[in-house]
């Protein structure tokens, strides 16, 4: 008989992505803390070769790309490779291709990080990697989409659960968005170029991270509450309204900028209409939780999921507010913007990824989570860090905006305004430290779970031998 180690692991592709995502989360959060410290001490790490490779203009895009495409994208793909076969009641198609894409994706993220460190960048928000890396990203995502759609096409479960709708839309949209946002940047210039950039910059969050995250919420919530999804129809309303309205929101990032007035106003209407899919998701979440709210007190993965859903709500209430010309004239270019950007990426959908990995990674490993107490510490540190980061940046942003309106954009007034922001920057650094520590607690907990599972497997092999 073959030894247990010779058995095929159906979760290998998912594990490659999930394990890799933990590594990139650690590196990305370290860069984030360095960034927050540079707001307090601009000369932090400014000596020798570090003066060049740790300058703000290089480490900021490294941080965002590591978190977006190293941590959260790899966590999402790892989740897709696990959830889609479960919902389809079959095995993942093209498992070797799926595992191979995980290796290639790590090479892509590493190459992108090295390129940005060396100063090679397109300067485009969330699309700073050089063109040759963009081509690899598109090919990699096409391979991931092939695996997922082939699995869905050969499914044994005929009904398409709503999560599959979100996953399929996400895989199609991301490839199209990435092509539009990254490839034509040398073919266009001026205002059309920036319209393309913000079409991509806004929608890569809304039509990839949001839609995969919502799909995972719809998968995790019934599992954790043992309640059926409140309304399948409501979830489809949310899907089709996201597909219809989200794609038109790019112009609101250029509000009060050098674009036609009609285009500014055209960006406001779909931004406001995004309240429809947000409320459909939250109504489904709260409806599904009916009679199970007490489970929140003892179920930490459920806490991550619900708090993530609430952060998603706050994000999408702020969005329509930002799209209006009046508020935009105050908060544009201020610290409010990174505070808002962290809400969906760390506060909402990273929390969903945390919940997924806490629940299903131990199941893939056929063991129990190493420490429930560490999981609770992770939750409270992450929530505290997110709240501190959000309110410090929002407060600083409002004060900066009104100061600039009163003429503090230049000279000594600008310097005085920056000095007055130091207390907020200090809170931001503390928040970054809390989020970094929470991430390391998360990584340590799962790493020990993996080590424990490997030891158990080795003991079983010895016993069988």
GROMACS .gro file of C-alpha atoms in nm:
model
  465
    1UNK     CA    1   0.000   0.000   0.000
    2UNK     CA    2   0.122   0.356  -0.069
    3UNK     CA    3   0.233   0.560   0.228
    4UNK     CA    4   0.014   0.851   0.341
    5UNK     CA    5   0.275   1.094   0.206
    6UNK     CA    6   0.225   0.950  -0.141
    7UNK     CA    7  -0.142   1.042  -0.142
    8UNK     CA    8  -0.242   1.331  -0.361
    9UNK     CA    9  -0.322   1.650  -0.169
   10UNK     CA   10  -0.635   1.809  -0.326
   11UNK     CA   11  -0.567   2.130  -0.134
   12UNK     CA   12  -0.208   2.181  -0.253
   13UNK     CA   13  -0.286   2.472  -0.493
   14UNK     CA   14  -0.487   2.650  -0.224
   15UNK     CA   15  -0.212   2.594   0.034
   16UNK     CA   16   0.055   2.738  -0.196
   17UNK     CA   17  -0.141   3.060  -0.232
   18UNK     CA   18  -0.246   3.084   0.134
   19UNK     CA   19   0.103   3.013   0.271
   20UNK     CA   20   0.255   3.264   0.028
   21UNK     CA   21  -0.001   3.528   0.122
   22UNK     CA   22   0.115   3.508   0.485
   23UNK     CA   23   0.473   3.582   0.382
   24UNK     CA   24   0.378   3.882   0.170
   25UNK     CA   25   0.146   4.012   0.443
   26UNK     CA   26   0.440   4.023   0.683
   27UNK     CA   27   0.667   4.207   0.437
   28UNK     CA   28   0.392   4.445   0.322
   29UNK     CA   29   0.297   4.543   0.677
   30UNK     CA   30   0.661   4.607   0.769
   31UNK     CA   31   0.683   4.851   0.477
   32UNK     CA   32   0.359   5.009   0.598
   33UNK     CA   33   0.502   5.073   0.944
   34UNK     CA   34   0.816   5.226   0.792
   35UNK     CA   35   0.591   5.461   0.594
   36UNK     CA   36   0.398   5.571   0.902
   37UNK     CA   37   0.725   5.635   1.091
   38UNK     CA   38   0.853   5.854   0.806
   39UNK     CA   39   0.561   6.091   0.867
   40UNK     CA   40   0.712   6.153   1.211
   41UNK     CA   41   1.082   6.121   1.123
   42UNK     CA   42   1.138   6.188   0.750
   43UNK     CA   43   1.504   6.086   0.785
   44UNK     CA   44   1.418   5.744   0.930
   45UNK     CA   45   1.649   5.488   0.759
   46UNK     CA   46   1.794   5.771   0.548
   47UNK     CA   47   2.160   5.663   0.549
   48UNK     CA   48   2.387   5.485   0.303
   49UNK     CA   49   2.204   5.289   0.030
   50UNK     CA   50   1.887   5.294   0.245
   51UNK     CA   51   1.857   5.665   0.170
   52UNK     CA   52   1.763   5.568  -0.187
   53UNK     CA   53   1.577   5.240  -0.155
   54UNK     CA   54   1.374   5.350   0.149
   55UNK     CA   55   1.272   5.688   0.020
   56UNK     CA   56   0.898   5.753   0.044
   57UNK     CA   57   0.836   5.748  -0.331
   58UNK     CA   58   0.962   5.389  -0.354
   59UNK     CA   59   0.839   5.224  -0.038
   60UNK     CA   60   0.483   5.355  -0.065
   61UNK     CA   61   0.405   5.170  -0.393
   62UNK     CA   62   0.594   4.866  -0.261
   63UNK     CA   63   0.365   4.862   0.044
   64UNK     CA   64   0.044   4.898  -0.157
   65UNK     CA   65   0.138   4.639  -0.419
   66UNK     CA   66   0.257   4.386  -0.161
   67UNK     CA   67  -0.066   4.418   0.034
   68UNK     CA   68  -0.291   4.423  -0.274
   69UNK     CA   69  -0.128   4.164  -0.497
   70UNK     CA   70   0.094   3.974  -0.256
   71UNK     CA   71  -0.128   3.934   0.048
   72UNK     CA   72  -0.492   3.989  -0.045
   73UNK     CA   73  -0.493   3.868  -0.405
   74UNK     CA   74  -0.307   3.548  -0.315
   75UNK     CA   75  -0.538   3.492  -0.017
   76UNK     CA   76  -0.838   3.542  -0.247
   77UNK     CA   77  -0.711   3.297  -0.509
   78UNK     CA   78  -0.629   3.041  -0.239
   79UNK     CA   79  -0.985   3.079  -0.112
   80UNK     CA   80  -1.128   3.042  -0.465
   81UNK     CA   81  -0.935   2.719  -0.518
   82UNK     CA   82  -1.090   2.580  -0.199
   83UNK     CA   83  -1.446   2.719  -0.211
   84UNK     CA   84  -1.528   2.665  -0.580
   85UNK     CA   85  -1.478   2.283  -0.571
   86UNK     CA   86  -1.685   2.269  -0.250
   87UNK     CA   87  -1.974   2.459  -0.408
   88UNK     CA   88  -1.946   2.255  -0.728
   89UNK     CA   89  -1.905   1.920  -0.544
   90UNK     CA   90  -1.610   1.815  -0.755
   91UNK     CA   91  -1.232   1.846  -0.762
   92UNK     CA   92  -1.031   2.143  -0.879
   93UNK     CA   93  -0.959   2.117  -1.252
   94UNK     CA   94  -0.601   2.137  -1.385
   95UNK     CA   95  -0.446   2.106  -1.038
   96UNK     CA   96  -0.089   2.119  -1.174
   97UNK     CA   97  -0.163   2.444  -1.358
   98UNK     CA   98  -0.326   2.582  -1.043
   99UNK     CA   99  -0.021   2.495  -0.830
  100UNK     CA  100   0.212   2.632  -1.099
  101UNK     CA  101   0.033   2.967  -1.105
  102UNK     CA  102   0.100   2.997  -0.731
  103UNK     CA  103   0.473   2.963  -0.787
  104UNK     CA  104   0.465   3.205  -1.081
  105UNK     CA  105   0.261   3.457  -0.880
  106UNK     CA  106   0.528   3.464  -0.611
  107UNK     CA  107   0.790   3.533  -0.877
  108UNK     CA  108   0.573   3.815  -1.014
  109UNK     CA  109   0.534   3.981  -0.673
  110UNK     CA  110   0.906   3.945  -0.600
  111UNK     CA  111   1.001   4.088  -0.940
  112UNK     CA  112   0.760   4.379  -0.895
  113UNK     CA  113   0.903   4.456  -0.552
  114UNK     CA  114   1.261   4.450  -0.682
  115UNK     CA  115   1.168   4.672  -0.978
  116UNK     CA  116   1.004   4.931  -0.751
  117UNK     CA  117   1.299   4.917  -0.510
  118UNK     CA  118   1.532   4.993  -0.803
  119UNK     CA  119   1.313   5.287  -0.907
  120UNK     CA  120   1.144   5.135  -1.215
  121UNK     CA  121   0.781   5.246  -1.202
  122UNK     CA  122   0.497   5.368  -1.421
  123UNK     CA  123   0.383   5.603  -1.137
  124UNK     CA  124   0.024   5.481  -1.181
  125UNK     CA  125  -0.177   5.418  -0.863
  126UNK     CA  126  -0.197   5.041  -0.792
  127UNK     CA  127  -0.031   4.978  -1.130
  128UNK     CA  128   0.328   5.083  -1.068
  129UNK     CA  129   0.489   4.760  -1.189
  130UNK     CA  130   0.672   4.775  -1.526
  131UNK     CA  131   0.496   4.661  -1.842
  132UNK     CA  132   0.670   4.323  -1.873
  133UNK     CA  133   0.546   4.229  -1.525
  134UNK     CA  134   0.194   4.342  -1.620
  135UNK     CA  135   0.197   4.093  -1.907
  136UNK     CA  136   0.287   3.813  -1.664
  137UNK     CA  137   0.007   3.921  -1.431
  138UNK     CA  138  -0.249   3.902  -1.712
  139UNK     CA  139  -0.127   3.558  -1.819
  140UNK     CA  140  -0.130   3.438  -1.458
  141UNK     CA  141  -0.484   3.561  -1.398
  142UNK     CA  142  -0.596   3.401  -1.725
  143UNK     CA  143  -0.458   3.069  -1.601
  144UNK     CA  144  -0.636   3.112  -1.266
  145UNK     CA  145  -0.961   3.193  -1.449
  146UNK     CA  146  -0.917   2.883  -1.670
  147UNK     CA  147  -0.883   2.660  -1.362
  148UNK     CA  148  -1.185   2.813  -1.188
  149UNK     CA  149  -1.418   2.818  -1.490
  150UNK     CA  150  -1.322   2.462  -1.586
  151UNK     CA  151  -1.407   2.351  -1.232
  152UNK     CA  152  -1.744   2.527  -1.250
  153UNK     CA  153  -1.818   2.388  -1.598
  154UNK     CA  154  -1.764   2.029  -1.476
  155UNK     CA  155  -1.961   2.074  -1.154
  156UNK     CA  156  -2.185   1.804  -1.012
  157UNK     CA  157  -2.401   2.054  -0.825
  158UNK     CA  158  -2.630   2.206  -1.088
  159UNK     CA  159  -2.741   2.509  -0.889
  160UNK     CA  160  -2.504   2.805  -0.900
  161UNK     CA  161  -2.478   2.934  -0.544
  162UNK     CA  162  -2.452   3.313  -0.534
  163UNK     CA  163  -2.085   3.310  -0.431
  164UNK     CA  164  -2.002   3.154  -0.768
  165UNK     CA  165  -2.166   3.449  -0.945
  166UNK     CA  166  -1.938   3.688  -0.757
  167UNK     CA  167  -1.629   3.474  -0.818
  168UNK     CA  168  -1.693   3.437  -1.192
  169UNK     CA  169  -1.758   3.808  -1.233
  170UNK     CA  170  -1.443   3.893  -1.040
  171UNK     CA  171  -1.221   3.672  -1.256
  172UNK     CA  172  -1.355   3.821  -1.579
  173UNK     CA  173  -1.348   4.180  -1.459
  174UNK     CA  174  -0.996   4.171  -1.315
  175UNK     CA  175  -0.836   4.061  -1.640
  176UNK     CA  176  -1.018   4.331  -1.838
  177UNK     CA  177  -0.945   4.598  -1.578
  178UNK     CA  178  -0.578   4.511  -1.559
  179UNK     CA  179  -0.538   4.527  -1.936
  180UNK     CA  180  -0.716   4.863  -1.959
  181UNK     CA  181  -0.540   5.014  -1.659
  182UNK     CA  182  -0.185   4.897  -1.726
  183UNK     CA  183  -0.120   4.849  -2.095
  184UNK     CA  184  -0.233   5.175  -2.262
  185UNK     CA  185  -0.041   5.412  -2.032
  186UNK     CA  186   0.224   5.480  -2.301
  187UNK     CA  187  -0.040   5.530  -2.569
  188UNK     CA  188  -0.228   5.811  -2.393
  189UNK     CA  189  -0.137   6.131  -2.212
  190UNK     CA  190  -0.298   6.409  -2.016
  191UNK     CA  191  -0.659   6.392  -1.899
  192UNK     CA  192  -0.756   6.076  -2.098
  193UNK     CA  193  -0.464   5.895  -1.936
  194UNK     CA  194  -0.578   5.989  -1.586
  195UNK     CA  195  -0.936   5.889  -1.664
  196UNK     CA  196  -0.805   5.545  -1.763
  197UNK     CA  197  -0.588   5.529  -1.451
  198UNK     CA  198  -0.877   5.600  -1.216
  199UNK     CA  199  -1.110   5.370  -1.407
  200UNK     CA  200  -0.861   5.101  -1.310
  201UNK     CA  201  -0.763   5.233  -0.965
  202UNK     CA  202  -1.120   5.247  -0.835
  203UNK     CA  203  -1.254   4.936  -1.003
  204UNK     CA  204  -0.969   4.703  -0.912
  205UNK     CA  205  -1.096   4.744  -0.555
  206UNK     CA  206  -1.465   4.730  -0.643
  207UNK     CA  207  -1.463   4.455  -0.906
  208UNK     CA  208  -1.194   4.228  -0.761
  209UNK     CA  209  -1.136   4.270  -0.388
  210UNK     CA  210  -1.496   4.370  -0.312
  211UNK     CA  211  -1.667   4.106  -0.523
  212UNK     CA  212  -1.444   3.819  -0.411
  213UNK     CA  213  -1.481   3.940  -0.051
  214UNK     CA  214  -1.861   3.955  -0.072
  215UNK     CA  215  -1.867   3.610  -0.232
  216UNK     CA  216  -1.663   3.475   0.059
  217UNK     CA  217  -1.897   3.646   0.308
  218UNK     CA  218  -2.190   3.464   0.147
  219UNK     CA  219  -2.001   3.135   0.178
  220UNK     CA  220  -1.868   3.184   0.531
  221UNK     CA  221  -2.174   3.333   0.698
  222UNK     CA  222  -2.413   3.036   0.655
  223UNK     CA  223  -2.128   2.802   0.750
  224UNK     CA  224  -2.043   2.988   1.072
  225UNK     CA  225  -2.403   3.060   1.180
  226UNK     CA  226  -2.555   2.731   1.063
  227UNK     CA  227  -2.837   2.943   0.917
  228UNK     CA  228  -2.935   2.942   0.548
  229UNK     CA  229  -2.861   3.257   0.350
  230UNK     CA  230  -3.141   3.504   0.419
  231UNK     CA  231  -3.220   3.587   0.054
  232UNK     CA  232  -3.067   3.446  -0.263
  233UNK     CA  233  -3.261   3.702  -0.468
  234UNK     CA  234  -3.124   3.992  -0.262
  235UNK     CA  235  -2.771   3.867  -0.314
  236UNK     CA  236  -2.821   3.862  -0.692
  237UNK     CA  237  -2.959   4.216  -0.680
  238UNK     CA  238  -2.636   4.314  -0.507
  239UNK     CA  239  -2.428   4.136  -0.772
  240UNK     CA  240  -2.597   4.293  -1.073
  241UNK     CA  241  -2.604   4.644  -0.924
  242UNK     CA  242  -2.230   4.623  -0.850
  243UNK     CA  243  -2.174   4.506  -1.207
  244UNK     CA  244  -2.390   4.790  -1.341
  245UNK     CA  245  -2.288   5.089  -1.128
  246UNK     CA  246  -1.936   5.031  -0.995
  247UNK     CA  247  -1.760   5.051  -1.329
  248UNK     CA  248  -1.857   5.418  -1.377
  249UNK     CA  249  -1.710   5.558  -1.054
  250UNK     CA  250  -1.358   5.645  -1.172
  251UNK     CA  251  -1.431   6.014  -1.255
  252UNK     CA  252  -1.518   6.097  -0.894
  253UNK     CA  253  -1.146   6.063  -0.814
  254UNK     CA  254  -1.087   6.359  -1.046
  255UNK     CA  255  -1.364   6.572  -0.894
  256UNK     CA  256  -1.280   6.943  -0.919
  257UNK     CA  257  -0.997   6.845  -1.153
  258UNK     CA  258  -0.920   6.910  -1.521
  259UNK     CA  259  -1.207   6.701  -1.660
  260UNK     CA  260  -1.536   6.820  -1.813
  261UNK     CA  261  -1.805   6.922  -1.563
  262UNK     CA  262  -2.054   6.676  -1.712
  263UNK     CA  263  -1.806   6.394  -1.648
  264UNK     CA  264  -1.765   6.499  -1.284
  265UNK     CA  265  -2.141   6.487  -1.238
  266UNK     CA  266  -2.164   6.159  -1.430
  267UNK     CA  267  -1.927   6.009  -1.173
  268UNK     CA  268  -2.149   6.119  -0.883
  269UNK     CA  269  -2.470   5.937  -0.986
  270UNK     CA  270  -2.335   5.578  -0.995
  271UNK     CA  271  -2.136   5.649  -0.678
  272UNK     CA  272  -2.457   5.730  -0.493
  273UNK     CA  273  -2.636   5.432  -0.648
  274UNK     CA  274  -2.374   5.201  -0.497
  275UNK     CA  275  -2.572   5.228  -0.174
  276UNK     CA  276  -2.807   4.967  -0.331
  277UNK     CA  277  -2.561   4.674  -0.345
  278UNK     CA  278  -2.413   4.771  -0.008
  279UNK     CA  279  -2.750   4.763   0.164
  280UNK     CA  280  -2.840   4.438  -0.011
  281UNK     CA  281  -2.525   4.275   0.130
  282UNK     CA  282  -2.577   4.412   0.481
  283UNK     CA  283  -2.947   4.318   0.480
  284UNK     CA  284  -2.847   3.964   0.384
  285UNK     CA  285  -2.578   3.954   0.652
  286UNK     CA  286  -2.808   4.074   0.930
  287UNK     CA  287  -3.095   3.858   0.804
  288UNK     CA  288  -2.876   3.549   0.806
  289UNK     CA  289  -2.758   3.631   1.159
  290UNK     CA  290  -3.117   3.637   1.289
  291UNK     CA  291  -3.135   3.429   1.604
  292UNK     CA  292  -2.757   3.374   1.609
  293UNK     CA  293  -2.623   3.705   1.733
  294UNK     CA  294  -2.523   3.537   2.058
  295UNK     CA  295  -2.268   3.331   1.862
  296UNK     CA  296  -2.055   3.644   1.816
  297UNK     CA  297  -1.946   3.631   2.179
  298UNK     CA  298  -1.763   3.300   2.136
  299UNK     CA  299  -1.693   3.274   1.763
  300UNK     CA  300  -1.392   3.488   1.667
  301UNK     CA  301  -1.397   3.407   1.292
  302UNK     CA  302  -1.759   3.525   1.291
  303UNK     CA  303  -1.647   3.846   1.467
  304UNK     CA  304  -1.392   3.906   1.191
  305UNK     CA  305  -1.661   3.847   0.929
  306UNK     CA  306  -1.924   4.078   1.079
  307UNK     CA  307  -1.680   4.358   1.164
  308UNK     CA  308  -1.544   4.328   0.809
  309UNK     CA  309  -1.898   4.365   0.673
  310UNK     CA  310  -1.950   4.676   0.888
  311UNK     CA  311  -1.622   4.826   0.763
  312UNK     CA  312  -1.747   4.754   0.409
  313UNK     CA  313  -2.065   4.947   0.490
  314UNK     CA  314  -1.870   5.247   0.621
  315UNK     CA  315  -1.644   5.239   0.315
  316UNK     CA  316  -1.937   5.253   0.075
  317UNK     CA  317  -2.114   5.526   0.269
  318UNK     CA  318  -1.800   5.740   0.251
  319UNK     CA  319  -1.763   5.679  -0.124
  320UNK     CA  320  -2.078   5.866  -0.234
  321UNK     CA  321  -1.990   6.143   0.013
  322UNK     CA  322  -1.642   6.179  -0.142
  323UNK     CA  323  -1.787   6.193  -0.492
  324UNK     CA  324  -1.966   6.524  -0.423
  325UNK     CA  325  -1.781   6.838  -0.531
  326UNK     CA  326  -1.809   7.014  -0.195
  327UNK     CA  327  -1.660   6.743   0.029
  328UNK     CA  328  -1.405   6.655  -0.238
  329UNK     CA  329  -1.277   7.014  -0.242
  330UNK     CA  330  -1.185   6.975   0.128
  331UNK     CA  331  -1.048   6.622   0.161
  332UNK     CA  332  -0.881   6.576  -0.180
  333UNK     CA  333  -0.506   6.503  -0.150
  334UNK     CA  334  -0.525   6.498   0.232
  335UNK     CA  335  -0.462   6.219   0.483
  336UNK     CA  336  -0.834   6.141   0.475
  337UNK     CA  337  -0.781   5.949   0.150
  338UNK     CA  338  -0.540   5.680   0.283
  339UNK     CA  339  -0.769   5.645   0.585
  340UNK     CA  340  -1.056   5.570   0.350
  341UNK     CA  341  -0.845   5.338   0.131
  342UNK     CA  342  -0.745   5.122   0.428
  343UNK     CA  343  -1.109   5.059   0.522
  344UNK     CA  344  -1.192   4.816   0.237
  345UNK     CA  345  -0.847   4.664   0.197
  346UNK     CA  346  -0.751   4.605   0.559
  347UNK     CA  347  -1.069   4.669   0.753
  348UNK     CA  348  -1.321   4.488   0.534
  349UNK     CA  349  -1.175   4.227   0.303
  350UNK     CA  350  -0.857   4.140   0.491
  351UNK     CA  351  -1.088   4.065   0.785
  352UNK     CA  352  -1.288   3.834   0.558
  353UNK     CA  353  -0.963   3.663   0.452
  354UNK     CA  354  -0.860   3.628   0.818
  355UNK     CA  355  -1.192   3.461   0.894
  356UNK     CA  356  -1.162   3.223   0.599
  357UNK     CA  357  -0.808   3.115   0.685
  358UNK     CA  358  -0.886   3.063   1.053
  359UNK     CA  359  -1.179   2.838   0.965
  360UNK     CA  360  -1.063   2.642   0.662
  361UNK     CA  361  -0.682   2.625   0.670
  362UNK     CA  362  -0.693   2.392   0.976
  363UNK     CA  363  -0.953   2.183   0.790
  364UNK     CA  364  -0.719   2.152   0.492
  365UNK     CA  365  -0.446   2.042   0.734
  366UNK     CA  366  -0.680   1.806   0.925
  367UNK     CA  367  -0.588   1.959   1.259
  368UNK     CA  368  -0.710   2.220   1.507
  369UNK     CA  369  -0.602   2.582   1.520
  370UNK     CA  370  -0.292   2.624   1.734
  371UNK     CA  371  -0.437   2.890   1.969
  372UNK     CA  372  -0.785   3.039   2.002
  373UNK     CA  373  -0.647   3.294   2.250
  374UNK     CA  374  -0.400   3.426   1.991
  375UNK     CA  375  -0.686   3.450   1.742
  376UNK     CA  376  -0.874   3.675   1.987
  377UNK     CA  377  -0.563   3.889   2.040
  378UNK     CA  378  -0.533   3.921   1.664
  379UNK     CA  379  -0.893   4.039   1.637
  380UNK     CA  380  -0.871   4.306   1.908
  381UNK     CA  381  -0.533   4.437   1.794
  382UNK     CA  382  -0.648   4.456   1.431
  383UNK     CA  383  -0.972   4.635   1.518
  384UNK     CA  384  -0.793   4.878   1.750
  385UNK     CA  385  -0.527   4.949   1.488
  386UNK     CA  386  -0.787   5.004   1.217
  387UNK     CA  387  -0.994   5.243   1.431
  388UNK     CA  388  -0.688   5.443   1.537
  389UNK     CA  389  -0.560   5.462   1.180
  390UNK     CA  390  -0.899   5.564   1.040
  391UNK     CA  391  -0.984   5.835   1.291
  392UNK     CA  392  -0.633   5.983   1.301
  393UNK     CA  393  -0.616   6.013   0.921
  394UNK     CA  394  -0.974   6.135   0.887
  395UNK     CA  395  -0.922   6.403   1.152
  396UNK     CA  396  -0.589   6.508   1.003
  397UNK     CA  397  -0.742   6.516   0.654
  398UNK     CA  398  -1.026   6.750   0.749
  399UNK     CA  399  -0.790   6.988   0.931
  400UNK     CA  400  -0.544   6.983   0.639
  401UNK     CA  401  -0.819   7.048   0.386
  402UNK     CA  402  -0.959   7.353   0.563
  403UNK     CA  403  -0.608   7.484   0.632
  404UNK     CA  404  -0.526   7.465   0.261
  405UNK     CA  405  -0.848   7.640   0.170
  406UNK     CA  406  -0.742   7.925   0.400
  407UNK     CA  407  -0.406   7.954   0.224
  408UNK     CA  408  -0.175   7.715   0.409
  409UNK     CA  409  -0.056   7.542   0.091
  410UNK     CA  410   0.265   7.743   0.067
  411UNK     CA  411   0.559   7.873   0.266
  412UNK     CA  412   0.578   7.883   0.643
  413UNK     CA  413   0.202   7.837   0.681
  414UNK     CA  414   0.237   7.497   0.516
  415UNK     CA  415   0.527   7.404   0.747
  416UNK     CA  416   0.328   7.516   1.053
  417UNK     CA  417   0.032   7.309   0.936
  418UNK     CA  418   0.255   7.001   0.901
  419UNK     CA  419   0.398   7.053   1.250
  420UNK     CA  420   0.045   7.076   1.392
  421UNK     CA  421  -0.032   6.737   1.232
  422UNK     CA  422   0.240   6.555   1.429
  423UNK     CA  423   0.003   6.426   1.703
  424UNK     CA  424  -0.215   6.268   1.434
  425UNK     CA  425   0.091   6.120   1.263
  426UNK     CA  426   0.200   5.974   1.598
  427UNK     CA  427  -0.139   5.807   1.644
  428UNK     CA  428  -0.114   5.681   1.287
  429UNK     CA  429   0.225   5.523   1.366
  430UNK     CA  430   0.082   5.356   1.679
  431UNK     CA  431  -0.206   5.229   1.468
  432UNK     CA  432   0.037   5.092   1.211
  433UNK     CA  433   0.231   4.916   1.487
  434UNK     CA  434  -0.091   4.761   1.621
  435UNK     CA  435  -0.188   4.638   1.274
  436UNK     CA  436   0.164   4.500   1.217
  437UNK     CA  437   0.166   4.318   1.553
  438UNK     CA  438  -0.182   4.179   1.487
  439UNK     CA  439  -0.064   4.048   1.150
  440UNK     CA  440   0.237   3.879   1.308
  441UNK     CA  441   0.013   3.720   1.573
  442UNK     CA  442  -0.204   3.588   1.287
  443UNK     CA  443   0.095   3.458   1.093
  444UNK     CA  444   0.250   3.294   1.401
  445UNK     CA  445  -0.078   3.125   1.492
  446UNK     CA  446  -0.123   2.976   1.147
  447UNK     CA  447   0.247   2.888   1.113
  448UNK     CA  448   0.230   2.689   1.436
  449UNK     CA  449  -0.087   2.523   1.311
  450UNK     CA  450   0.095   2.418   0.994
  451UNK     CA  451   0.394   2.290   1.195
  452UNK     CA  452   0.163   2.094   1.424
  453UNK     CA  453  -0.014   1.936   1.126
  454UNK     CA  454   0.320   1.836   0.967
  455UNK     CA  455   0.434   1.675   1.292
  456UNK     CA  456   0.109   1.481   1.319
  457UNK     CA  457   0.150   1.363   0.960
  458UNK     CA  458   0.507   1.249   1.026
  459UNK     CA  459   0.397   1.062   1.338
  460UNK     CA  460   0.124   0.887   1.139
  461UNK     CA  461   0.380   0.782   0.876
  462UNK     CA  462   0.610   0.643   1.145
  463UNK     CA  463   0.321   0.453   1.302
  464UNK     CA  464   0.214   0.316   0.963
  465UNK     CA  465   0.574   0.214   0.887
   0.00000   0.00000   0.00000
